[in-house]
Short mmCIF file of C-alpha atoms in Angstrom, two decimals:
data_model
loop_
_atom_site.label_atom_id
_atom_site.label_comp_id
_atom_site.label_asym_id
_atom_site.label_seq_id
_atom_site.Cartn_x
_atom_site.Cartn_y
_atom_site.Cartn_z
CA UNK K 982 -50.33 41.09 -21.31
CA UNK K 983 -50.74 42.42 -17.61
CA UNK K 984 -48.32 44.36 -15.88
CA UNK K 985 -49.12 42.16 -13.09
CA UNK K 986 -47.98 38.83 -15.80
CA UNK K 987 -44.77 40.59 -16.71
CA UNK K 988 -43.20 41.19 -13.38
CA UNK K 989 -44.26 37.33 -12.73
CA UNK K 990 -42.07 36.80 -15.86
CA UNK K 991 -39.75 39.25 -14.10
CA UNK K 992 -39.49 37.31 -11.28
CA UNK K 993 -39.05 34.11 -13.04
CA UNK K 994 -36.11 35.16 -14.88
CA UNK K 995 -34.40 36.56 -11.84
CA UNK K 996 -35.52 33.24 -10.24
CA UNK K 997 -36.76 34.79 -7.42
CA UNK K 998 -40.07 31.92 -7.29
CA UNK K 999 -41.10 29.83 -5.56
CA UNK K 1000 -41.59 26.19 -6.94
CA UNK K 1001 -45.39 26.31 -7.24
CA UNK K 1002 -45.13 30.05 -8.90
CA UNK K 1003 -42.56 28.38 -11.19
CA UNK K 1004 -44.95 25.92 -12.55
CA UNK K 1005 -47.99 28.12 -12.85
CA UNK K 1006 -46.08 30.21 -15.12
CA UNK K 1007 -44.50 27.99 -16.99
CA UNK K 1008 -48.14 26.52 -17.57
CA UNK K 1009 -49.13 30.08 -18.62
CA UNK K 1010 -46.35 30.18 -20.98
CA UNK K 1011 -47.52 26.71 -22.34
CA UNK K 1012 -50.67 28.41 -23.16
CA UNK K 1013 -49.58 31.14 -24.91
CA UNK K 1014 -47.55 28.45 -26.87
CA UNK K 1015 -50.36 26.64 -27.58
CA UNK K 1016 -52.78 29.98 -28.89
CA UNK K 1017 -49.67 31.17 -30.95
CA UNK K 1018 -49.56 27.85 -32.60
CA UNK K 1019 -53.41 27.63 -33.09
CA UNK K 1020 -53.43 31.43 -34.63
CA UNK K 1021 -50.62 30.16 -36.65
CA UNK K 1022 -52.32 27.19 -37.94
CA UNK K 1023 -55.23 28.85 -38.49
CA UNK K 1024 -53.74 31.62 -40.76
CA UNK K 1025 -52.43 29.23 -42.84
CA UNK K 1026 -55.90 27.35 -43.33
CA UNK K 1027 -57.95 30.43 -44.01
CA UNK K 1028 -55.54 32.71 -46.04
CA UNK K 1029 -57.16 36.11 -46.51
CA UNK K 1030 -60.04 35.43 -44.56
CA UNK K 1031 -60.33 38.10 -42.19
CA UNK K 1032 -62.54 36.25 -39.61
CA UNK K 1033 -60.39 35.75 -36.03
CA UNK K 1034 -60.90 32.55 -33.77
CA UNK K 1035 -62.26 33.23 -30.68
CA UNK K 1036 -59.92 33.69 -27.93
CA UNK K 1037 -60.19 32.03 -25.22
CA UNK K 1038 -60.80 33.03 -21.66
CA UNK K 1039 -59.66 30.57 -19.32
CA UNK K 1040 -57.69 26.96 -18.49
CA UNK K 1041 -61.10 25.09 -20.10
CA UNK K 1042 -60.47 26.19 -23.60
CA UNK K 1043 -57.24 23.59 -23.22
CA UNK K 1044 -58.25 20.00 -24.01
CA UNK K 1045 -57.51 17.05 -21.07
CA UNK K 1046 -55.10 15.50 -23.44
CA UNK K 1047 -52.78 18.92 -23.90
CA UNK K 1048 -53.28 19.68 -19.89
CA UNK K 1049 -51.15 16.25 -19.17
CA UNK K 1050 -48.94 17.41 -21.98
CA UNK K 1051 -48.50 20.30 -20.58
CA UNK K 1052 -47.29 18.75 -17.00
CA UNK K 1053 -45.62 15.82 -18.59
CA UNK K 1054 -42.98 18.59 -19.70
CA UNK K 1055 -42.84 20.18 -16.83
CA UNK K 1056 -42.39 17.37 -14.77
CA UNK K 1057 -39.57 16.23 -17.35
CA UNK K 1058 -38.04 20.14 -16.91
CA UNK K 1059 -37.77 19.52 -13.15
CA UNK K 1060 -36.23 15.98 -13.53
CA UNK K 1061 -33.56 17.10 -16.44
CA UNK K 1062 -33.15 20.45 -13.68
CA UNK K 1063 -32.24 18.31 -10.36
CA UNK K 1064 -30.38 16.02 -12.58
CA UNK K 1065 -28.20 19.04 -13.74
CA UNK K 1066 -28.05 20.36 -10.32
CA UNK K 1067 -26.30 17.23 -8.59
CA UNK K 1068 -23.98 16.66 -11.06
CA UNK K 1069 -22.78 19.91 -10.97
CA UNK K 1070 -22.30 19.54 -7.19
CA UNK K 1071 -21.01 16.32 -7.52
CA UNK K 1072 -18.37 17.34 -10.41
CA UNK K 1073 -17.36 20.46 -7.45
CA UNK K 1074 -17.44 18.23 -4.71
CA UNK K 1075 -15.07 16.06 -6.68
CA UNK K 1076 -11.81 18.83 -8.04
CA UNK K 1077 -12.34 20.55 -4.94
CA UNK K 1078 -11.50 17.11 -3.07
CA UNK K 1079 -8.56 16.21 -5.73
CA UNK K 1080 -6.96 19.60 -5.18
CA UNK K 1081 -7.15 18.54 -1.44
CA UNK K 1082 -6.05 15.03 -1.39
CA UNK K 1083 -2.86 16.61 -3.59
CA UNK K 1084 -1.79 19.11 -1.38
CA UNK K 1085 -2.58 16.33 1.62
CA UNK K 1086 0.12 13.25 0.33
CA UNK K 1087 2.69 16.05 -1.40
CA UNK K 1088 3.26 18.87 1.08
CA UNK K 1089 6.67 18.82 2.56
CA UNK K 1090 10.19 17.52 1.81
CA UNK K 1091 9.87 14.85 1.32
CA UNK K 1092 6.60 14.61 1.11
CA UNK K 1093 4.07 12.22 2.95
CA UNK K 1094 3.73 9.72 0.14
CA UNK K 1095 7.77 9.24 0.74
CA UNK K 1096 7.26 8.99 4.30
CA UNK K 1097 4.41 6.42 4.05
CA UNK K 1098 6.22 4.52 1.53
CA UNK K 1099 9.24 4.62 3.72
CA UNK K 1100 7.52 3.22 6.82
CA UNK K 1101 5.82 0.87 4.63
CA UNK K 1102 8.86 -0.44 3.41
CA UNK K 1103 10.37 -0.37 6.94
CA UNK K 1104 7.75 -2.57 8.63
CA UNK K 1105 7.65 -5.10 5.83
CA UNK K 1106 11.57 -5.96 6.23
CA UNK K 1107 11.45 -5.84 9.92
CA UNK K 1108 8.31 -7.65 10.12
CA UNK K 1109 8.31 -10.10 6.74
CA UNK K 1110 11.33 -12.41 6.45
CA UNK K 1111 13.11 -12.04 2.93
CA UNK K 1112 10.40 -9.85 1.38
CA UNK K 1113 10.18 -6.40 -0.53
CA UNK K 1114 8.27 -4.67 -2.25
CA UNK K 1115 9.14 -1.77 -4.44
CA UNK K 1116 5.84 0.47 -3.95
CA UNK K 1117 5.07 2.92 -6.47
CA UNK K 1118 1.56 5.35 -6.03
CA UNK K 1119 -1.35 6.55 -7.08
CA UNK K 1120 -3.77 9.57 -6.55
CA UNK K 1121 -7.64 8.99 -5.98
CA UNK K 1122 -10.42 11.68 -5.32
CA UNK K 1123 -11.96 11.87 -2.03
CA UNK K 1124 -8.87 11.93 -0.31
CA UNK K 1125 -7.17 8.39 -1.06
CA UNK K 1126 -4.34 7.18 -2.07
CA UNK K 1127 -3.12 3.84 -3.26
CA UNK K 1128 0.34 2.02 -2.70
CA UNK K 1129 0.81 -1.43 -4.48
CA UNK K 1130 4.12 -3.56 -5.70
CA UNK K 1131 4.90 -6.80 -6.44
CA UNK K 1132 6.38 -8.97 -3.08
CA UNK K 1133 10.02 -10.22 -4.22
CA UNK K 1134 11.75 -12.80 -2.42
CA UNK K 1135 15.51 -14.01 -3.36
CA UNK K 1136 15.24 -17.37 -3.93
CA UNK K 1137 18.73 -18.32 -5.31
CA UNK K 1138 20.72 -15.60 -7.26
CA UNK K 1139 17.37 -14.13 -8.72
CA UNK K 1140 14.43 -12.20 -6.93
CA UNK K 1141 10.49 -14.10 -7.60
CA UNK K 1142 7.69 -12.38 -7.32
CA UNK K 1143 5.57 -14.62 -4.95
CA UNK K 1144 2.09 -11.78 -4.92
CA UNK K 1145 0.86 -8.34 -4.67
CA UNK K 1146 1.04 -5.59 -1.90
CA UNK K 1147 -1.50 -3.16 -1.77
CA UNK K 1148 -2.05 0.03 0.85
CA UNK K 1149 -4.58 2.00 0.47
CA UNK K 1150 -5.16 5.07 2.21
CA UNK K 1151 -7.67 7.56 3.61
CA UNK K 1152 -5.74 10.32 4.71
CA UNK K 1153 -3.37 8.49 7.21
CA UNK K 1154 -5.58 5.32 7.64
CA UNK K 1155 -4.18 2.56 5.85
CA UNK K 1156 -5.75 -0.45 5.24
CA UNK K 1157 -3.44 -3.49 3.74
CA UNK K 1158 -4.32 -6.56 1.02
CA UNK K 1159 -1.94 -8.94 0.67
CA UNK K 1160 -2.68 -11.88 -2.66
CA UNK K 1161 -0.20 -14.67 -2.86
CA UNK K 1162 0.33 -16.25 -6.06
CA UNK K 1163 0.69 -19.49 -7.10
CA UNK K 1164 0.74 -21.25 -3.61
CA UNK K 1165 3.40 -18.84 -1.85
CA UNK K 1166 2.52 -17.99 1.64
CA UNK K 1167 4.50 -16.90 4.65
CA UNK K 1168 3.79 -20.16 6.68
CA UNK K 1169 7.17 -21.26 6.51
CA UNK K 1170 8.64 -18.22 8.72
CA UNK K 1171 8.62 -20.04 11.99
CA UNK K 1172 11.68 -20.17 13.66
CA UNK K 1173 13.10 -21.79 17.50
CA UNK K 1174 14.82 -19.15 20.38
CA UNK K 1175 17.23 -20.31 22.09
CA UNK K 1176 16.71 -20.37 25.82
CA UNK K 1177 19.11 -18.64 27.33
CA UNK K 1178 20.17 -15.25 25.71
CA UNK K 1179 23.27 -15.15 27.30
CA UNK K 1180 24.94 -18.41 25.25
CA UNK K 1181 26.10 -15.56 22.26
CA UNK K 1182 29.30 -17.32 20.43
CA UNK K 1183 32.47 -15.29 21.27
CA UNK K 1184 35.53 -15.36 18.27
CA UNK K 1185 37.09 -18.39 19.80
CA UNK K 1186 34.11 -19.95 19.33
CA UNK K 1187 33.48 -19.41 15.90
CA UNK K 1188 37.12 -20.13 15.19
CA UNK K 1189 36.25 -24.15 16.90
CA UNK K 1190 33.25 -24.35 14.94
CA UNK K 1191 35.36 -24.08 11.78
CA UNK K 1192 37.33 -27.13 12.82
CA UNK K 1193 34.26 -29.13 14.23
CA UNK K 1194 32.99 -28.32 10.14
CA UNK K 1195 35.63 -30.54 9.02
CA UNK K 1196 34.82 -33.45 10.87
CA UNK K 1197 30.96 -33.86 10.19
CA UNK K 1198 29.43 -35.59 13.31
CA UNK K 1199 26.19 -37.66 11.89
CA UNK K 1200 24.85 -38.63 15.31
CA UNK K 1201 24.79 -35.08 16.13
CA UNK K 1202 23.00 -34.30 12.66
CA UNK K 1203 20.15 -37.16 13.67
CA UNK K 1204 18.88 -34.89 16.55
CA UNK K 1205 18.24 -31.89 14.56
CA UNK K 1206 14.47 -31.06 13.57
CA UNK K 1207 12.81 -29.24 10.34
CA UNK K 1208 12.42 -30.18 6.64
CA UNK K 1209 15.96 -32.03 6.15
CA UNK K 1210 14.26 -35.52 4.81
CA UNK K 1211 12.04 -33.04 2.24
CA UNK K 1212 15.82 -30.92 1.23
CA UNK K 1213 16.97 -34.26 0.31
CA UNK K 1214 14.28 -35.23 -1.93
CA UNK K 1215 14.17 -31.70 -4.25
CA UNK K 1216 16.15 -32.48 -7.60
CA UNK K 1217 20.15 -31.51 -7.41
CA UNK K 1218 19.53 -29.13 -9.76
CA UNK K 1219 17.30 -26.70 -7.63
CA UNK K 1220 17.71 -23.88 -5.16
CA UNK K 1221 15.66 -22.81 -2.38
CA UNK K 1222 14.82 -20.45 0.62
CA UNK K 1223 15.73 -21.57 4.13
CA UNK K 1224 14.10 -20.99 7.38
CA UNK K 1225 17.17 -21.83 9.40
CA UNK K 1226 17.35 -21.64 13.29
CA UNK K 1227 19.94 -21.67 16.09
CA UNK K 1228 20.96 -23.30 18.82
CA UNK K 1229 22.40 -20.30 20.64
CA UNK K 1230 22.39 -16.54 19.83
CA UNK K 1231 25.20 -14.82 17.61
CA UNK K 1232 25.70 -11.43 17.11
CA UNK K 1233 25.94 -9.86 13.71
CA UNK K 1234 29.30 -9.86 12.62
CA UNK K 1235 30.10 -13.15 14.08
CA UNK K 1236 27.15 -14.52 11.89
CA UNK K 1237 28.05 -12.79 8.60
CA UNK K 1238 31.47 -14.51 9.19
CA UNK K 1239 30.19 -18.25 9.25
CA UNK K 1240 28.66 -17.49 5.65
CA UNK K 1241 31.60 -16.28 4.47
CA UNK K 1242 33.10 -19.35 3.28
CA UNK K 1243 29.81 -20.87 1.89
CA UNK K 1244 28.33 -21.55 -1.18
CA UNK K 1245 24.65 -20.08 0.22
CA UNK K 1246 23.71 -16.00 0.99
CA UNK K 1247 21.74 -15.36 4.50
CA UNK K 1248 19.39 -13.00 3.17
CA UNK K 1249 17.70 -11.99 6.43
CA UNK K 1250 18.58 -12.10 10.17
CA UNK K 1251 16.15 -12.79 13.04
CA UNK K 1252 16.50 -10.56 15.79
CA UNK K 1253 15.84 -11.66 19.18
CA UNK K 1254 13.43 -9.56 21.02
CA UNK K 1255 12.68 -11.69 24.27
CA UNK K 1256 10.77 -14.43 24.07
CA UNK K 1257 7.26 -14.69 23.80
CA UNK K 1258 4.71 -14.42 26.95
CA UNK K 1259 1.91 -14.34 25.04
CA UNK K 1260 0.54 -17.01 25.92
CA UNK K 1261 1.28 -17.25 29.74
CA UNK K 1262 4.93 -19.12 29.17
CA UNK K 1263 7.73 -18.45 27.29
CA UNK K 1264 7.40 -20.24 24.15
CA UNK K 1265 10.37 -21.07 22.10
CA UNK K 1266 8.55 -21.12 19.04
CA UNK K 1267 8.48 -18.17 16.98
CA UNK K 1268 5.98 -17.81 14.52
CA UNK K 1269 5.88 -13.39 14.15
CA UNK K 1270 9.48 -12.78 13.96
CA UNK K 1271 11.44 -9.44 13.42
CA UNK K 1272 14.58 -8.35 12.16
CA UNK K 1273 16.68 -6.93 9.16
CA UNK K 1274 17.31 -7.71 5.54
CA UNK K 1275 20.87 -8.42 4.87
CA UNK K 1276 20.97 -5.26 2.86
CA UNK K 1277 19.24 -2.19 4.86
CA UNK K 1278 16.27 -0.29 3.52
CA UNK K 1279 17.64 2.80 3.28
CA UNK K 1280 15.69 5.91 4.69
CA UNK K 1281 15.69 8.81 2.86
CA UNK K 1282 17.72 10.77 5.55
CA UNK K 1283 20.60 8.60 4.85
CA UNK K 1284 20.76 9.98 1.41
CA UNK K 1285 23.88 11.26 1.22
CA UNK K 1286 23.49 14.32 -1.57
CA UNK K 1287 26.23 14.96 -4.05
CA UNK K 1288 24.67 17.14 -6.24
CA UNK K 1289 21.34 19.16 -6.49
CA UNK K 1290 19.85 21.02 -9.43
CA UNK K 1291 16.45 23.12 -9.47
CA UNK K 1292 14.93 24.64 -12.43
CA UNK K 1293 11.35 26.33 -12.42
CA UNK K 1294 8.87 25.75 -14.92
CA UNK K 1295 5.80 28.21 -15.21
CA UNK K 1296 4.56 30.11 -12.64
CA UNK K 1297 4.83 27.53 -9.74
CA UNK K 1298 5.75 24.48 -11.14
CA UNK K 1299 9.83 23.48 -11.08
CA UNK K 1300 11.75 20.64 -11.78
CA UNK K 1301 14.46 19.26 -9.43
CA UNK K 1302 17.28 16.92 -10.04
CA UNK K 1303 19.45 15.21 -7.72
CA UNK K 1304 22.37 12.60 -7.28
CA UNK K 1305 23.52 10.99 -4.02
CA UNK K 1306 24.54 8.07 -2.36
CA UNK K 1307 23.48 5.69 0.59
CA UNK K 1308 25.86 4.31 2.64
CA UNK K 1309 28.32 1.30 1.71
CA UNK K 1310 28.01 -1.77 3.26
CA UNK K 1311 30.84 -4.77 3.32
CA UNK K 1312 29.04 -8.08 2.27
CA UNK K 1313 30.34 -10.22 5.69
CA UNK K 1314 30.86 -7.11 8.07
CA UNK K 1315 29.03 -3.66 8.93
CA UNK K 1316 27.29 -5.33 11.60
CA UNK K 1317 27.00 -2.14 14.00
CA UNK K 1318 26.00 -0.24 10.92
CA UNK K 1319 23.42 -2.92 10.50
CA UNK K 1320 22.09 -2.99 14.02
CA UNK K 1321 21.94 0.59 14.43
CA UNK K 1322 19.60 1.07 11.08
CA UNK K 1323 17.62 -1.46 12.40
CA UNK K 1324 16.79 0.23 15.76
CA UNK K 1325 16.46 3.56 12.94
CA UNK K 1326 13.71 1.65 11.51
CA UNK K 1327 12.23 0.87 15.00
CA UNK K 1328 11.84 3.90 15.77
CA UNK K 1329 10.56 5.00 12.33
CA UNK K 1330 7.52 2.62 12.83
CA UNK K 1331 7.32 4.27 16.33
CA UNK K 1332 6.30 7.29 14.78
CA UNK K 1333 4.10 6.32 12.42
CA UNK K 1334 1.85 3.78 14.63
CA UNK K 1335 -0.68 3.48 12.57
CA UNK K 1336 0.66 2.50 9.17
CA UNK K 1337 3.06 -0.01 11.62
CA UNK K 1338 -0.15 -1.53 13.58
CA UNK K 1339 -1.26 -2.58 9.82
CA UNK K 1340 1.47 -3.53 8.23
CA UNK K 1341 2.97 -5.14 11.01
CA UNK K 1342 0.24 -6.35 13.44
CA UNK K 1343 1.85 -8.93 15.61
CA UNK K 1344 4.86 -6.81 16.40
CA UNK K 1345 4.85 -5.10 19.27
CA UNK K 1346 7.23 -2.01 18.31
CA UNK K 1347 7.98 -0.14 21.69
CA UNK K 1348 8.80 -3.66 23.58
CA UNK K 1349 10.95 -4.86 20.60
CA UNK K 1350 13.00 -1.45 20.67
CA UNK K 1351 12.97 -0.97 24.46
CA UNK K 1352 14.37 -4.64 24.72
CA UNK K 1353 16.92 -4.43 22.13
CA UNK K 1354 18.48 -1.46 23.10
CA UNK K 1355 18.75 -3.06 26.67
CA UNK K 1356 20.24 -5.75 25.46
CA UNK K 1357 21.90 -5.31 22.27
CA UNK K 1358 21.42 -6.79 18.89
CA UNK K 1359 21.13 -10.93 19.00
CA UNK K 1360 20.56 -13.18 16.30
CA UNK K 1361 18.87 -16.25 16.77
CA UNK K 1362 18.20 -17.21 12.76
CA UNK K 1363 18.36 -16.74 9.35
CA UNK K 1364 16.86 -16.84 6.18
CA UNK K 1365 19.16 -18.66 4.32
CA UNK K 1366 18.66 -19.34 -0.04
CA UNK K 1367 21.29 -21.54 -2.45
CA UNK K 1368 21.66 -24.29 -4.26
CA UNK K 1369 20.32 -27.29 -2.30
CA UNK K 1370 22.56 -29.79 -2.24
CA UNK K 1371 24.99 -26.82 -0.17
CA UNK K 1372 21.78 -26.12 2.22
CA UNK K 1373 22.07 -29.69 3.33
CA UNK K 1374 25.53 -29.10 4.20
CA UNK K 1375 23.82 -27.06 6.95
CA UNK K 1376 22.71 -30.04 8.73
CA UNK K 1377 26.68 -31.17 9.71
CA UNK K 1378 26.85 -27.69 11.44
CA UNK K 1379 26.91 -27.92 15.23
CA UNK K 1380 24.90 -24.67 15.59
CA UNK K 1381 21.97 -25.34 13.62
CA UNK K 1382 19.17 -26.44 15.03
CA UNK K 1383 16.36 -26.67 12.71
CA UNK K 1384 15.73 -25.86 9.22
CA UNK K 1385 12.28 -24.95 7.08
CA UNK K 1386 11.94 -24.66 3.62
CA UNK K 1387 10.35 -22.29 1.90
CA UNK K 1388 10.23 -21.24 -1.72
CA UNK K 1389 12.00 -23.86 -4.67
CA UNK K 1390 13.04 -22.80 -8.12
CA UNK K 1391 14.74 -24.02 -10.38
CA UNK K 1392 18.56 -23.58 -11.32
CA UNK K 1393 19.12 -20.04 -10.92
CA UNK K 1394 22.34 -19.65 -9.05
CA UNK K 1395 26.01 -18.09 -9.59
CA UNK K 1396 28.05 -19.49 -7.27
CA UNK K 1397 30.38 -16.98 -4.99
CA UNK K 1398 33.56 -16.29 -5.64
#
């Protein structure tokens, strides 16, 4: 073997070749393969005999046939090598964006998963009459994330699941699929605004509608618009989810006070925002409404923290443990407690546009906020659920002026005490 041949080999080892010096010694090494196999074979056949094959010289003493061998492999090699090399880079590419995407949605206190779930949650109550979701996550490489719950309405005393949520994010671009099951929808969230914002019931007011409630007026009831002739119809033994709208604006304690005394929960409160120019008027009709659930969702700031443990594990990992409290709220009452978490939650989806613009599309956040805290907190309707022959009831009530229904279960309700 030349000196010349061994530094070649040299070279190849230290892979410091180029592709086409690769393969021309690899095909000398197939050679010597093939002459240390034919000296082998050859041995064996003659035993003792002292007589030596010929060697041979040069690439012609290989057949055709063990030539193509010869570069089959090799080809193979190179396949089997670029193979190896690109899932390597792909396996790197992968952990090194996992560790990334980790660090991304769990740096800070609380983190940004809590703060996207937060503003997701926000903008779905503000934005999505009588709907939650509880969102819980999940990690994905290349810097996503996934958010997804089941949508719960109260319909009655119990909550239904009516479809799936689902956020899914790339970094902080979310994108937002929304599957309703088994008919549900959100086409029944239309409510009417009252024209003139100023007609907001005072206590002496609500003190006369009591008494005009116990002398039911049924020309007055005739006049009234919505689903009333489809209420009737549903079975006695039913409840359902109301759509109910007002005649003139209340605000939020004198609301919760006319559903004191009734055998039916308002489960969400429209909020009047100004009425809608959209469309070069001012339209009456609301069909993208906001507002708040009767009971707030909470941020995490208004944790109030009774108690705080910390106890480290390893060499950086640690476990925490905390209690706490959120603030109480009184069932009929609370309403500037109410109205100021709402305009909380405004300005929540103020600062994080993005995830707002998607989960809330047709809400325009800065006008809404601007307006309300110009003109204070006015409610113009409710979402309204109970049994249904109590929701009818509704239709005797001076104030109401149209009613839609939504979602119908059956029997499901406790009455209140």
């Amino acid at each position: 073997m030349s000196e010349e041949f061994k530094q070649r080999l040299k070279d190849y080892a230290d892979g410091r070749l180029t592709d086409e010096e690769k393969f021309e010694v690899e095909r000398e090494m197939e050679k010597l393969e093939e002459y240390q196999a034919f000296l082998d074979e050859w041995m064996d056949n003659t035993g003792s005999n002292n007589a030596m094959p010929k060697r041979p010289d040069d690439q012609s003493a290989l057949s055709p046939k063990k030539e193509k061998r010869i570069v089959r492999r090799g080809k193979w090699r190179a396949r089997v090598s670029n193979t190896l090399t690109v899932l390597s880079l792909l396996l790197i590419v992968t952990v090194i964006s996992s560790i990334v995407t980790a660090l991304f949605y769990n740096a800070g206190d609380p983190d940004r998963t809590d703060k996207y779930r937060d503003a997701i949650a926000s903008a779905i109550s503000i934005s999505k009459p009588n709907i939650d979701v509880s969102l819980s996550s999940q990690g994905k490489t290349f810097f996503r994330q996934e958010m997804s719950g089941d949508m719960l309405k109260q319909v009655g005393s119990e909550r239904v699941a009516v479809g799936q949520y689902t956020v899914n994010f790339l970094f902080g671009l979310a994108s937002v699929e929304m599957d309703w099951r088994d008919g549900s929808s959100g086409s029944s969230q239309m409510f009417y605004r009252p024209k003139d914002s100023s007609e907001t019931s005072s206590a002496g007011e609500e003190e006369a509608e009591r008494e005009k409630l116990e002398e039911p007026k049924s020309g007055d009831s005739s006049t009234k618009s919505g689903d009333w002739s489809r209420l009737e119809k549903l079975p006695e033994g039913t409840v359902a989810e109301a759509y109910v709208s007002f005649n003139r604006f209340f605000t939020t304690d004198e609301l919760l006070k006319q559903f004191e005394n009734r055998n039916m929960e308002a489960v969400w409160f429209a909020v009047d925002n100004g009425p809608d120019t959209r469309f070069g008027g001012e339209d009456e009709v609301i069909s993208n409404p906001i507002g708040f659930p009767a009971y707030p969702v909470w941020h995490h700031d208004d944790l109030t923290v009774t108690s705080y443990k910390e106890e480290k594990r390893g060499w950086f990992g640690k476990v925490v443990s905390s209690g706490g409290h959120y603030p109480s709220v009184e069932t009929y009452g609370d309403g500037e407690l109410r109205n100021e978490h709402f305009k909380k939650s405004l300005r929540l989806l103020q600062e994080y546009e993005l995830i707002a613009n998607r989960v809330a599309p047709f809400v325009d956040v800065d006008a809404s906020l601007a307006y309300v805290e110009q003109n204070g907190v006015h409610l113009y309707g409710a979402v309204i659920t109970g049994p249904v022959k109590e929701l009818l009831t509704l239709r005797e009530v001076s104030w109401v002026r149209d009613l839609r229904v939504g979602e119908v279960r059956l029997w499901n309700w406790t009455d209140a005490q």
